[in-house]
Coordinates of C-alpha atoms in Angstrom, one line a residue:
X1 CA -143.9 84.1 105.4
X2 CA -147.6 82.7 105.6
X3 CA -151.0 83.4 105.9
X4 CA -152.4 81.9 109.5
X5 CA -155.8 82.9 109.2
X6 CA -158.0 85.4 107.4
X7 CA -161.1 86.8 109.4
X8 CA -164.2 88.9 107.5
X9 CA -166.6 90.9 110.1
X10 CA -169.9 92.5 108.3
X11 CA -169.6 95.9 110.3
X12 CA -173.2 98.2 110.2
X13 CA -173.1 101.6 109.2
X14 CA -173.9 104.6 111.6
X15 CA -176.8 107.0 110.9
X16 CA -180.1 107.4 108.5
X17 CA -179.1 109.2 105.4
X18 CA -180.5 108.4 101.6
X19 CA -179.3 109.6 97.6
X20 CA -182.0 109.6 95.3
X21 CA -182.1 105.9 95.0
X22 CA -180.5 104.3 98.6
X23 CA -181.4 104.1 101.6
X24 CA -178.4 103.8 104.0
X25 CA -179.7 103.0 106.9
X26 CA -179.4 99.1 106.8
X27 CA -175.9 99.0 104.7
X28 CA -173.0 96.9 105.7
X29 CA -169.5 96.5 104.7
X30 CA -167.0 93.6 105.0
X31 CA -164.2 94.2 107.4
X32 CA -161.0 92.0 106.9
X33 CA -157.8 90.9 108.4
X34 CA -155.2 88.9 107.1
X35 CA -152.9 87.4 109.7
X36 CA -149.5 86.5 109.2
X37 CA -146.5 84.2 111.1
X38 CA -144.3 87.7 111.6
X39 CA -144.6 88.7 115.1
X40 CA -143.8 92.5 116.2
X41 CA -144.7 93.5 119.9
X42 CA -145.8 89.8 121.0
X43 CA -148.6 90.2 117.8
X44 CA -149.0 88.7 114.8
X45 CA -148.9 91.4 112.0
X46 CA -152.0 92.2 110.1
X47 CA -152.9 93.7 107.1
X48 CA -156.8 95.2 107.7
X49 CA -158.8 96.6 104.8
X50 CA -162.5 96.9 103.7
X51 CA -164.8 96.7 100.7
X52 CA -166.1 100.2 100.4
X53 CA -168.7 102.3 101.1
X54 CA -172.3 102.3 100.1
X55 CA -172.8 99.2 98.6
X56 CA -173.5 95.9 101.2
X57 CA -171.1 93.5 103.2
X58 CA -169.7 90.5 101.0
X59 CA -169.3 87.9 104.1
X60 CA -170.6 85.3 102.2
X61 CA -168.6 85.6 99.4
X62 CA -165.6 85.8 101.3
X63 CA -166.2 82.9 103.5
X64 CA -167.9 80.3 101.0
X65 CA -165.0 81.0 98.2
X66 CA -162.5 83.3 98.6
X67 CA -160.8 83.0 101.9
X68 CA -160.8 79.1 101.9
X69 CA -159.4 79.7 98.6
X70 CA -156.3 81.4 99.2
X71 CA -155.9 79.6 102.5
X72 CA -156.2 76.2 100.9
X73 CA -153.3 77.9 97.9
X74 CA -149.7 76.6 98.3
X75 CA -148.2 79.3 100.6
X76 CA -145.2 80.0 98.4
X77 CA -147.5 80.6 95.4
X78 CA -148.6 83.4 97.5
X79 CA -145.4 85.0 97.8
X80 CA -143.5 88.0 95.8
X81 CA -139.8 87.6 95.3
X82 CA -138.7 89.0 98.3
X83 CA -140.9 86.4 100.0
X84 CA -144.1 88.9 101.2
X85 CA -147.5 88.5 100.2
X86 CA -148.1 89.8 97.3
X87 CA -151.2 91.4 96.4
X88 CA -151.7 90.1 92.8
X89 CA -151.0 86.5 93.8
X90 CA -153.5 86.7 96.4
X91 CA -156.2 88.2 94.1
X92 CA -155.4 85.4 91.6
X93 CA -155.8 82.9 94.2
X94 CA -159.0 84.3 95.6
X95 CA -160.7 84.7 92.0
X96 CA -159.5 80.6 91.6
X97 CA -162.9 79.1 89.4
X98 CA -164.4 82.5 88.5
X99 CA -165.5 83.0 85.1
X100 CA -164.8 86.2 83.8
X101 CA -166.9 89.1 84.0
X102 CA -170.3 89.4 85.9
X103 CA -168.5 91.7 88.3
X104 CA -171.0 92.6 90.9
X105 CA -170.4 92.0 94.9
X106 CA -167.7 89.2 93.6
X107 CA -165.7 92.4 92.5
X108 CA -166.2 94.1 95.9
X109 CA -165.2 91.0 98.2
X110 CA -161.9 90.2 96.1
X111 CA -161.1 94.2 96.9
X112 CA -161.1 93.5 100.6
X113 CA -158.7 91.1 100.5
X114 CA -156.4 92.7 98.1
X115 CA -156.3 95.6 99.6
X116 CA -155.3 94.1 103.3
X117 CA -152.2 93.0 101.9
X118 CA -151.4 96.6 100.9
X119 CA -152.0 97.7 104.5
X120 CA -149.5 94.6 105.5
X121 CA -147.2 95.2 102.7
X122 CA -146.7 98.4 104.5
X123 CA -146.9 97.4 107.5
X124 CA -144.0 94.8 107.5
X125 CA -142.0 98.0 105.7
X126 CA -143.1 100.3 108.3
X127 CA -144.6 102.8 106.2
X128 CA -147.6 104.4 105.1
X129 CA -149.3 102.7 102.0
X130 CA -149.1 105.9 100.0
X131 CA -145.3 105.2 99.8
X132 CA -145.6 101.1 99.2
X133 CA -147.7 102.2 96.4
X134 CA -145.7 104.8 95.0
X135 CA -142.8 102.8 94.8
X136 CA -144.7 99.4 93.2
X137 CA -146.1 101.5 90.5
X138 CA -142.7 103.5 90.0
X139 CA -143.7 107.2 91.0
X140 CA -140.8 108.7 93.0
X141 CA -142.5 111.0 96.2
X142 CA -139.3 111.8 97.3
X143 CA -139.4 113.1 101.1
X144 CA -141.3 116.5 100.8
X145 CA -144.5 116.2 102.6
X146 CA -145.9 118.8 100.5
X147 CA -146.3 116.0 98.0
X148 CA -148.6 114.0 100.4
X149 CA -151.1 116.6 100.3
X150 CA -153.9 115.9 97.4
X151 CA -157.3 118.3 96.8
X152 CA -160.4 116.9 98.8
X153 CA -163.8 117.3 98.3
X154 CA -166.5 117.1 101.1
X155 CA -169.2 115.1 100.1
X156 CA -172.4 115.3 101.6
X157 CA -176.3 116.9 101.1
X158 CA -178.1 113.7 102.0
X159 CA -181.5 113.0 102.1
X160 CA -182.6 113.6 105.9
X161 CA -186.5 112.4 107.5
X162 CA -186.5 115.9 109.1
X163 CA -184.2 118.0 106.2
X164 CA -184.8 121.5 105.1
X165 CA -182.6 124.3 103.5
X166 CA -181.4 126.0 106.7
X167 CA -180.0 122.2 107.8
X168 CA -178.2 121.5 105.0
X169 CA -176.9 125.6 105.0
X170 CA -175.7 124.7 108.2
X171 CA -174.2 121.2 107.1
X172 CA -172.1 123.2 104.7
X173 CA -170.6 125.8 106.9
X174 CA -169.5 123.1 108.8
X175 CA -167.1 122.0 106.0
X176 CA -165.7 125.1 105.2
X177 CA -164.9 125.8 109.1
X178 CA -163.1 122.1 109.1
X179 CA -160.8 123.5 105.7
X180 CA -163.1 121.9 102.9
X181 CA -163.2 124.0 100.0
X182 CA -165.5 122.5 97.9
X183 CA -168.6 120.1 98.3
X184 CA -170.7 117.5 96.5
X185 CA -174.7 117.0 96.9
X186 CA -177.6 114.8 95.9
X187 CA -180.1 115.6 93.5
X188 CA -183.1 113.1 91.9
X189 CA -184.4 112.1 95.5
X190 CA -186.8 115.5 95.5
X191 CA -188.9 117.1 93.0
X192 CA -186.4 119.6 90.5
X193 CA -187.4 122.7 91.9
X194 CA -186.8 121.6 95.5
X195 CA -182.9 120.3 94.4
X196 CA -182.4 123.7 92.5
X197 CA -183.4 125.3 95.7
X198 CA -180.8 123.5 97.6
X199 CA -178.0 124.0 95.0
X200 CA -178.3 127.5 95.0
X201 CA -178.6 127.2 98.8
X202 CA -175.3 125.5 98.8
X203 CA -173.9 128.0 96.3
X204 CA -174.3 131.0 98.5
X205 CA -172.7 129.8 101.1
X206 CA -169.8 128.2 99.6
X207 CA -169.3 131.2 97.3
X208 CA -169.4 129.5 93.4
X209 CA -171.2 126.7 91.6
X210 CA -167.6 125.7 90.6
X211 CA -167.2 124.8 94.3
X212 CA -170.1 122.5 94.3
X213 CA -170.7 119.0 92.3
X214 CA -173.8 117.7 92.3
X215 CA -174.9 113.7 91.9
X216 CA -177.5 112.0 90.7
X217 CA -176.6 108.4 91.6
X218 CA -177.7 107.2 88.5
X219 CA -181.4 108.1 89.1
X220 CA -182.5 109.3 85.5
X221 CA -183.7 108.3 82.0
X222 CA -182.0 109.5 79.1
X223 CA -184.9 112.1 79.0
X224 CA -184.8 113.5 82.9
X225 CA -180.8 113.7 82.1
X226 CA -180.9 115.9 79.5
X227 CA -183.8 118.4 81.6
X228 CA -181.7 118.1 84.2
X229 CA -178.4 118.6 82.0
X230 CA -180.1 122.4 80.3
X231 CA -181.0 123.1 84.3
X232 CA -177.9 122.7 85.8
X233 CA -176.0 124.6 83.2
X234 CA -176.5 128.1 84.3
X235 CA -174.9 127.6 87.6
X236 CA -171.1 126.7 86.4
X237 CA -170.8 123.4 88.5
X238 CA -167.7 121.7 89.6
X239 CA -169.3 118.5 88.0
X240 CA -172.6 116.7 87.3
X241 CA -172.2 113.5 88.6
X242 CA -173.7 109.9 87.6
X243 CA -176.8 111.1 85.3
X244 CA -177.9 107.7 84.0
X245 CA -177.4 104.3 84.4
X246 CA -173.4 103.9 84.8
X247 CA -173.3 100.9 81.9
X248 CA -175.5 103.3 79.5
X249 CA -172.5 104.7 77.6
X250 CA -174.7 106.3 74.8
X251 CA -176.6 108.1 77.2
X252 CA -173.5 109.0 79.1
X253 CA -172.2 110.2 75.3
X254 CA -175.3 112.2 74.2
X255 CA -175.8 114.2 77.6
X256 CA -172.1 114.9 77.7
X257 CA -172.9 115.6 73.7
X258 CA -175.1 118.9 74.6
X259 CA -173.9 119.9 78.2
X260 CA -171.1 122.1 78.4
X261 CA -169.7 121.6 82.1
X262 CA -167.9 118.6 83.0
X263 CA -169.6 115.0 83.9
X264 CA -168.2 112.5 86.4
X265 CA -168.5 109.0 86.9
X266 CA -166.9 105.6 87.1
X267 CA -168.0 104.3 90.6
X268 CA -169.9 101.7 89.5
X269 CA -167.1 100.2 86.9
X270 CA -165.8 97.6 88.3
X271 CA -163.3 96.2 85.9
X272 CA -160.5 97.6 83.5
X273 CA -162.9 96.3 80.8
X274 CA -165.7 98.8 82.1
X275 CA -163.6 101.3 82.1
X276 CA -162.0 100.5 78.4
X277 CA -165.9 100.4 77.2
X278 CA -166.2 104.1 78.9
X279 CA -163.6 105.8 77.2
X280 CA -164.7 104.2 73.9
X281 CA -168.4 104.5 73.8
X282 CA -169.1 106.7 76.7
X283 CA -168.1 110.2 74.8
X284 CA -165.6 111.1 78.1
X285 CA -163.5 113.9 77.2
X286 CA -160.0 114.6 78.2
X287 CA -159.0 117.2 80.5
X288 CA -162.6 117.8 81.4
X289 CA -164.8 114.6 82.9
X290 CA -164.1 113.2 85.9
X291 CA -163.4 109.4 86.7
X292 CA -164.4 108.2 89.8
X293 CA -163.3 104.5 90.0
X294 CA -163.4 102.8 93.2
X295 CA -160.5 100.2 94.3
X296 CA -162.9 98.7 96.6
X297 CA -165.7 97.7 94.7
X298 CA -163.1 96.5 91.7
X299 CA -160.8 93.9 92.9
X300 CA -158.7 95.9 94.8
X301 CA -155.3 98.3 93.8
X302 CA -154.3 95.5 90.8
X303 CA -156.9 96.2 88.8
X304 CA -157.3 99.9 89.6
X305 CA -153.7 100.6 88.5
X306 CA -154.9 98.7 85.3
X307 CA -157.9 101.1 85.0
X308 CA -155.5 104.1 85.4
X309 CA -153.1 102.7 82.4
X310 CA -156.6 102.6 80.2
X311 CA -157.3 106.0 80.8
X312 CA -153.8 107.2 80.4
X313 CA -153.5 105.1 76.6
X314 CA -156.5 106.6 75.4
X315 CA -155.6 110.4 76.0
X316 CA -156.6 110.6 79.4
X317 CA -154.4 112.4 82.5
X318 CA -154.4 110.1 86.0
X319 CA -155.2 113.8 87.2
X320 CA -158.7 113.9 86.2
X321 CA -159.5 110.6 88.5
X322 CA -161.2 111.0 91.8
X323 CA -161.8 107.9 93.4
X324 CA -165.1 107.5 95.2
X325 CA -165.2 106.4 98.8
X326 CA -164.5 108.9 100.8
X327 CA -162.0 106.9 103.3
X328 CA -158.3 106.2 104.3
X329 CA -157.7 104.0 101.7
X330 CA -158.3 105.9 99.0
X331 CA -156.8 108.5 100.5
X332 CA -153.5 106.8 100.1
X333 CA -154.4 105.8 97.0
X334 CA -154.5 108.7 95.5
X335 CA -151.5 110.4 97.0
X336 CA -149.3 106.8 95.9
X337 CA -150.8 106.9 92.5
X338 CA -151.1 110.9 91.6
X339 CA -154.3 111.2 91.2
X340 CA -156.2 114.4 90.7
X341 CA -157.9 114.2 94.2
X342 CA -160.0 112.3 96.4
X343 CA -163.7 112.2 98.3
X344 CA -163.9 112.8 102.1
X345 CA -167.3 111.6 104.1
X346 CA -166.4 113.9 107.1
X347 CA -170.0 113.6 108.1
X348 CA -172.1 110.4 107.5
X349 CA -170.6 106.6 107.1
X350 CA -169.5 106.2 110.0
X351 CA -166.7 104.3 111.0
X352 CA -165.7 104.0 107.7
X353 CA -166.0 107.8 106.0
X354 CA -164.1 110.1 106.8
X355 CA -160.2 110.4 108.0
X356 CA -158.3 110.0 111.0
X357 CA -157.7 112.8 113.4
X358 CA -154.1 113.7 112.4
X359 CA -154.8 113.4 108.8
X360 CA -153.5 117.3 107.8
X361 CA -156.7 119.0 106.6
X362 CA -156.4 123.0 104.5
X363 CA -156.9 125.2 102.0
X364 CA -158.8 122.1 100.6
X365 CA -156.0 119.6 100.4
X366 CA -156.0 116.8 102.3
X367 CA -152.1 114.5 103.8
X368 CA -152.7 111.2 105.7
X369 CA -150.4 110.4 108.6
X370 CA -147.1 108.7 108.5
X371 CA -148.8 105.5 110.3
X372 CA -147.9 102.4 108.4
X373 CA -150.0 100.6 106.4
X374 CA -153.4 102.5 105.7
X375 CA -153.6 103.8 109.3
X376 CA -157.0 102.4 109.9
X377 CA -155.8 102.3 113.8
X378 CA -155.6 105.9 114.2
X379 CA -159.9 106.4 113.8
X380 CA -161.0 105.6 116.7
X381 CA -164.5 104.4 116.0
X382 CA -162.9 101.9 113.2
X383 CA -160.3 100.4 115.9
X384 CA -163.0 99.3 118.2
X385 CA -164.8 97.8 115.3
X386 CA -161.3 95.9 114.7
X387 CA -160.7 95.1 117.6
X388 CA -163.8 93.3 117.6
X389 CA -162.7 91.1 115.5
X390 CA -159.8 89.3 118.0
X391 CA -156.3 89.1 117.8
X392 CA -155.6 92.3 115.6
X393 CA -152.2 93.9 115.9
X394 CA -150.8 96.6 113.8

């Protein structure tokens, strides 16, 4: 089996949203394919993944270094023993010359690739990627579809130009009518009173803080955290994500220190190291925080499986991980791996958030189809974007 080409397309996002700190509006992300010499249907099959969400296209990453890396790699080395691609050997060849850490984009662009050769791992088995996964890390699914189904949270609550408490009221309705039962916001981008205003907005119509997480994107100082930590305690929140700085363990340890309701975050970890320095320093405590890891902004499913064996050695359950993202991909992650959950963007990202239409939505769970690979096909507005991008084939 070989690799005939690899192609990256920076793909724009839909719509003008912000978080405290970002401005969406102008974001990209990297779009890959990795084609091979197995034909099905006259077409070449292809694996098709992306970075992420919220951060910006890696294009020239890819194309300077990456791709010509593994294309230029002897095919077999490439190879697992059954003679597919294998993800890891493709991720080793990609990160060919890089010195370790100094994650960054570089972490984001290796993901891409990575995780296309999950979707054609799956592919060439003709399965979904939740059961390639399952069976590569050893977790037996069995066939009951009941265990497809993981708990999903809608995030949204954006920033708007035009916003106000009866649009964001409505914005929430509109998950619960779709079968979301619980919801994540943005606070820091508004003066406190405002954000209170709009959490207990979002309370009452979802029914119970513990329905609703709020995030801060990283937006405060030790001191804001804290204020922000004694305001947000009253309300019983499902989680108070991202105070400070995501590499500021000690102030990640002192809020957690004096707030009594759980604390999420992860996203912006991008190595197993990170993660190891979290649960160390970061005063994370079992069976309440929340990790929220990312396999594509971290070099793809190899090095988040590595994440999920840190947590798990240092007292940790795989069930209180909750990838961020928002997308198919992690979808199928989590269901493979047993996570505790996952993010939807049912709203805002567009093509990328969000999940296909036959994706079985209820009583706040979340299946994805039985499409092979990660079923990136099946939403429409991200198969035009791929079909962009010439020769595709599932």
């Amino acid at each position: 089996m070989r690799i005939t080409r690899i192609v990256e397309r920076s793909v724009p996002l839909s719509g003008e949203i912000a978080n405290a700190l970002v401005d969406f509006s102008r974001h990209t992300v990297s779009l890959v394919a990795i084609v091979t010499d197995r034909i099905r249907n006259g077409k070449p099959v292809t694996g098709i993944a992306f970075n992420s969400i919220g951060r910006f296209a890696q294009g020239g990453i890819l194309a300077n270094r990456m791709i010509p890396r593994v294309l230029r790699a002897d095919p077999e080395s490439l190879l697992d023993d059954d003679g597919h691609i294998d993800p890891a050997r493709v991720l080793y060849q990609a990160l060919v010359d890089e010195k370790p850490g100094g994650h960054g984009d570089r972490a984001g662009a290796a993901a891409a690739l990575e995780l296309a050769c999950w979707d054609l791992k799956a592919k060439l088995a003709d399965e979904p990627a939740y059961r390639t996964i399952a069976r590569h890390f050893g977790r037996n699914l069995g066939w009951n579809e009941a265990v497809a189904a993981v708990p999903v949270y809608a995030a949204g609550g954006y920033y708007y130009q035009a916003d106000g408490l009866d649009r964001l009221r409505t914005e929430m309705r509109g998950y619960l009518d779709l079968g979301y039962d619980a919801v994540k916001i943005k606070i820091g981008g508004a003066p406190m009173r405002e954000d209170l205003d709009r959490i207990e907005a979002v309370i009452d119509v979802v029914g119970s803080g513990a329905r609703v997480a709020v995030d801060a994107n990283g937006r405060f100082d030790a001191t804001a955290a804290g204020q922000w930590a004694q305001a947000l305690s009253p309300y019983g929140l499902r989680w108070y994500e991202e105070p400070g700085d995501p590499l500021d363990f000690v102030l990640n340890a002192q809020l957690i220190a004096g707030y009594p309701g759980a604390v999420a975050t992860g996203e912006n970890l991008f190595s197993a190291r990170d993660v190891t320095n979290l649960v160390r320093y970061g005063g994370m405590r079992p069976g309440r925080d929340i990790f929220q890891m990312d396999a594509g902004l971290s070099y793809g499913l190899t090095e988040y499986a590595r994440m999920i064996e840190v947590l798990e050695s240092h007292g940790f359950d795989r069930g209180c991980a909750f990838p961020h993202g928002g997308h198919l991909i992690n979808l199928h992650i989590a269901v493979g791996l047993g996570l505790g959950g996952c993010e939807s963007y049912p709203g805002v990202f567009a093509p990328f958030g969000g999940y296909s239409p036959g994706c079985r939505l209820a009583g706040g769970t979340i299946a994805p189809t039985d499409a092979p690979g990660f079923g990136l096909e099946e939403k429409p507005d991200l198969l035009a974007a791929i079909a962009l991008m010439g020769g595709m084939s599932r």
